[in-house]
mmCIF file of C-alpha atoms in Angstrom:
data_model
loop_
_atom_site.group_PDB
_atom_site.id
_atom_site.type_symbol
_atom_site.label_atom_id
_atom_site.label_comp_id
_atom_site.label_asym_id
_atom_site.label_seq_id
_atom_site.Cartn_x
_atom_site.Cartn_y
_atom_site.Cartn_z
ATOM 1 C CA MET A 1 12.411 200.643 -124.415
ATOM 2 C CA MET A 2 10.055 199.037 -121.937
ATOM 3 C CA ILE A 3 9.710 200.538 -118.483
ATOM 4 C CA LEU A 4 8.394 198.225 -115.797
ATOM 5 C CA ARG A 5 6.200 199.763 -113.197
ATOM 6 C CA PHE A 6 5.599 197.969 -109.953
ATOM 7 C CA PRO A 7 2.795 198.778 -107.568
ATOM 8 C CA LEU A 8 3.835 200.743 -104.505
ATOM 9 C CA LYS A 9 3.222 197.675 -102.338
ATOM 10 C CA ARG A 10 5.854 195.671 -104.251
ATOM 11 C CA GLN A 11 8.346 198.525 -104.098
ATOM 12 C CA ALA A 12 7.896 198.770 -100.332
ATOM 13 C CA LEU A 13 8.305 195.006 -99.987
ATOM 14 C CA ALA A 14 11.498 195.074 -102.064
ATOM 15 C CA LEU A 15 12.882 197.927 -99.974
ATOM 16 C CA PHE A 16 12.032 196.103 -96.749
ATOM 17 C CA ALA A 17 13.703 192.897 -98.013
ATOM 18 C CA GLY A 18 16.828 194.861 -98.929
ATOM 19 C CA LEU A 19 16.992 196.507 -95.516
ATOM 20 C CA LEU A 20 16.474 193.161 -93.793
ATOM 21 C CA LEU A 21 19.270 191.562 -95.805
ATOM 22 C CA THR A 22 21.593 194.459 -95.008
ATOM 23 C CA ALA A 23 20.788 194.165 -91.303
ATOM 24 C CA CYS A 24 21.477 190.425 -91.340
ATOM 25 C CA LEU A 25 24.790 190.864 -93.124
ATOM 26 C CA SER A 26 25.931 193.666 -90.847
ATOM 27 C CA GLU A 27 25.454 191.551 -87.740
ATOM 28 C CA ALA A 28 28.294 189.194 -88.588
ATOM 29 C CA GLY A 29 30.174 187.974 -85.559
ATOM 30 C CA PRO A 30 33.901 188.194 -84.885
ATOM 31 C CA THR A 31 36.335 186.613 -87.319
ATOM 32 C CA LEU A 32 39.873 185.278 -87.245
ATOM 33 C CA THR A 33 42.287 184.635 -90.071
ATOM 34 C CA ALA A 34 43.528 181.084 -90.431
ATOM 35 C CA PRO A 35 46.984 181.978 -88.990
ATOM 36 C CA GLU A 36 45.386 183.747 -86.010
ATOM 37 C CA ALA A 37 43.187 180.733 -85.315
ATOM 38 C CA ASN A 38 46.150 178.377 -85.671
ATOM 39 C CA ASP A 39 48.233 180.405 -83.214
ATOM 40 C CA GLN A 40 45.431 180.607 -80.652
ATOM 41 C CA ALA A 41 44.549 176.915 -80.970
ATOM 42 C CA ARG A 42 48.203 175.916 -80.514
ATOM 43 C CA THR A 43 48.483 177.923 -77.296
ATOM 44 C CA GLY A 44 45.171 176.585 -75.972
ATOM 45 C CA ALA A 45 43.536 180.020 -76.082
ATOM 46 C CA LEU A 46 40.569 178.627 -78.035
ATOM 47 C CA THR A 47 38.967 175.415 -79.235
ATOM 48 C CA LEU A 48 39.171 175.013 -83.003
ATOM 49 C CA ILE A 49 36.165 173.137 -84.434
ATOM 50 C CA ASP A 50 35.958 171.798 -87.994
ATOM 51 C CA ILE A 51 32.256 171.555 -88.886
ATOM 52 C CA ARG A 52 32.595 169.924 -92.317
ATOM 53 C CA THR A 53 31.585 166.393 -93.313
ATOM 54 C CA PRO A 54 33.699 163.237 -92.933
ATOM 55 C CA GLU A 55 34.107 163.129 -96.724
ATOM 56 C CA GLU A 56 35.558 166.644 -96.685
ATOM 57 C CA TRP A 57 37.869 165.742 -93.793
ATOM 58 C CA ARG A 58 39.182 162.787 -95.804
ATOM 59 C CA GLN A 59 39.679 164.929 -98.934
ATOM 60 C CA THR A 60 41.770 167.716 -97.405
ATOM 61 C CA GLY A 61 42.689 166.575 -93.933
ATOM 62 C CA VAL A 62 41.784 168.512 -90.808
ATOM 63 C CA ALA A 63 43.488 171.561 -89.339
ATOM 64 C CA GLU A 64 45.969 170.315 -86.772
ATOM 65 C CA GLY A 65 44.441 170.336 -83.313
ATOM 66 C CA ALA A 66 40.887 170.831 -84.572
ATOM 67 C CA VAL A 67 37.995 168.960 -83.038
ATOM 68 C CA ARG A 68 35.704 167.405 -85.641
ATOM 69 C CA ILE A 69 32.015 168.145 -84.983
ATOM 70 C CA GLU A 70 29.895 167.711 -88.060
ATOM 71 C CA MET A 71 27.499 170.600 -88.618
ATOM 72 C CA ARG A 72 24.766 168.258 -89.788
ATOM 73 C CA ASN A 73 23.264 166.713 -86.690
ATOM 74 C CA PRO A 74 20.082 164.621 -86.397
ATOM 75 C CA LYS A 75 18.851 167.149 -83.814
ATOM 76 C CA GLY A 76 19.680 170.104 -86.074
ATOM 77 C CA PRO A 77 21.441 173.197 -84.704
ATOM 78 C CA ASP A 78 20.423 172.248 -81.143
ATOM 79 C CA GLY A 79 22.267 168.937 -81.481
ATOM 80 C CA PHE A 80 25.308 170.689 -82.917
ATOM 81 C CA ALA A 81 25.273 173.174 -80.023
ATOM 82 C CA GLU A 82 25.032 170.291 -77.536
ATOM 83 C CA ALA A 83 28.090 168.637 -79.101
ATOM 84 C CA VAL A 84 30.055 171.900 -78.953
ATOM 85 C CA LEU A 85 28.966 172.478 -75.357
ATOM 86 C CA ALA A 86 30.186 168.996 -74.411
ATOM 87 C CA GLU A 87 33.552 169.716 -76.051
ATOM 88 C CA VAL A 88 34.024 172.914 -74.017
ATOM 89 C CA LYS A 89 32.880 171.209 -70.807
ATOM 90 C CA GLY A 90 29.664 173.203 -70.529
ATOM 91 C CA ASP A 91 31.320 176.627 -70.736
ATOM 92 C CA ARG A 92 29.347 178.836 -73.125
ATOM 93 C CA ASN A 93 31.961 181.571 -72.561
ATOM 94 C CA ALA A 94 34.850 179.443 -73.819
ATOM 95 C CA PRO A 95 36.488 180.861 -76.962
ATOM 96 C CA ILE A 96 35.601 178.754 -80.017
ATOM 97 C CA ALA A 97 36.711 179.142 -83.643
ATOM 98 C CA LEU A 98 34.695 177.462 -86.391
ATOM 99 C CA ILE A 99 36.159 176.400 -89.727
ATOM 100 C CA CYS A 100 34.540 174.850 -92.793
ATOM 101 C CA ARG A 101 35.452 174.729 -96.477
ATOM 102 C CA THR A 102 34.983 178.408 -97.428
ATOM 103 C CA GLY A 103 33.374 180.191 -94.474
ATOM 104 C CA ASN A 104 29.718 179.983 -95.493
ATOM 105 C CA ARG A 105 28.605 177.260 -93.103
ATOM 106 C CA THR A 106 30.625 178.722 -90.252
ATOM 107 C CA THR A 107 28.839 182.045 -90.680
ATOM 108 C CA TYR A 108 25.500 180.291 -90.254
ATOM 109 C CA MET A 109 26.620 178.113 -87.312
ATOM 110 C CA GLN A 110 28.274 181.060 -85.572
ATOM 111 C CA LYS A 111 24.867 182.764 -85.450
ATOM 112 C CA GLU A 112 23.196 179.547 -84.279
ATOM 113 C CA LEU A 113 25.656 179.140 -81.394
ATOM 114 C CA GLU A 114 25.352 182.783 -80.415
ATOM 115 C CA ALA A 115 21.565 182.421 -80.391
ATOM 116 C CA ARG A 116 22.042 179.562 -77.897
ATOM 117 C CA GLY A 117 24.101 181.651 -75.491
ATOM 118 C CA PHE A 118 27.684 181.072 -76.664
ATOM 119 C CA THR A 119 29.576 184.331 -76.194
ATOM 120 C CA HIS A 120 32.981 183.932 -77.891
ATOM 121 C CA VAL A 121 32.414 182.279 -81.265
ATOM 122 C CA TYR A 122 34.894 183.208 -83.997
ATOM 123 C CA ASN A 123 34.477 182.522 -87.686
ATOM 124 C CA ILE A 124 37.460 181.583 -89.844
ATOM 125 C CA LYS A 125 35.845 183.015 -92.970
ATOM 126 C CA GLU A 126 38.583 181.969 -95.388
ATOM 127 C CA GLY A 127 37.993 178.338 -94.445
ATOM 128 C CA MET A 128 40.191 175.418 -95.361
ATOM 129 C CA VAL A 129 40.377 176.054 -99.117
ATOM 130 C CA GLY A 130 40.030 179.809 -99.339
ATOM 131 C CA SER A 131 37.390 182.390 -100.136
ATOM 132 C CA ALA A 132 37.118 186.127 -100.703
ATOM 133 C CA ALA A 133 38.227 186.474 -97.063
ATOM 134 C CA GLY A 134 41.649 184.929 -97.700
ATOM 135 C CA PRO A 135 43.631 182.069 -99.241
ATOM 136 C CA GLY A 136 42.571 179.470 -96.689
ATOM 137 C CA TRP A 137 44.256 177.180 -94.202
ATOM 138 C CA ILE A 138 45.746 174.826 -96.791
ATOM 139 C CA LYS A 139 47.162 177.434 -99.201
ATOM 140 C CA ARG A 140 48.701 179.255 -96.248
ATOM 141 C CA GLY A 141 50.653 176.076 -95.492
ATOM 142 C CA LEU A 142 49.239 175.711 -91.994
ATOM 143 C CA PRO A 143 49.483 172.253 -90.383
ATOM 144 C CA VAL A 144 46.947 169.631 -91.435
ATOM 145 C CA GLN A 145 46.387 166.117 -90.120
ATOM 146 C CA ALA A 146 45.229 163.314 -92.415
ATOM 147 C CA CYS A 147 41.857 161.896 -91.512
ATOM 148 C CA LYS A 148 41.701 158.550 -93.266
ATOM 149 C CA GLN A 149 39.266 156.972 -90.822
ATOM 150 C CA CYS A 150 36.764 159.781 -90.637
#
């Protein structure tokens, strides 16, 4: 049996990387289930934003009432934040819920918006098609609008 021995410096670096990863994961922002987001969007309590691509919108449709703002922006996260800010009429305190395919991109963009001063950004971690966080908007039978001209 071969035992690998790493220099103390590498062990410390590995430990630091693990702690950093744990800190990043523990700072996840607030989440909503798909039904919660649907209910709040229907009553006007929040703005629901689908951050996927036009191709994805055409494939599955878009959550009813969702605003389509593609995550990929020529200006990067700043351009995305500008588009979101325009949608909420300049109010960084307006409640916003982000949805994507499976919750990965929304996790990233939630942090980007928070870093730019948005205060009420919710992540629908189960996304449109489901993830470990839940079955997803579509499987839950929540309303979807076709998006043929996206």
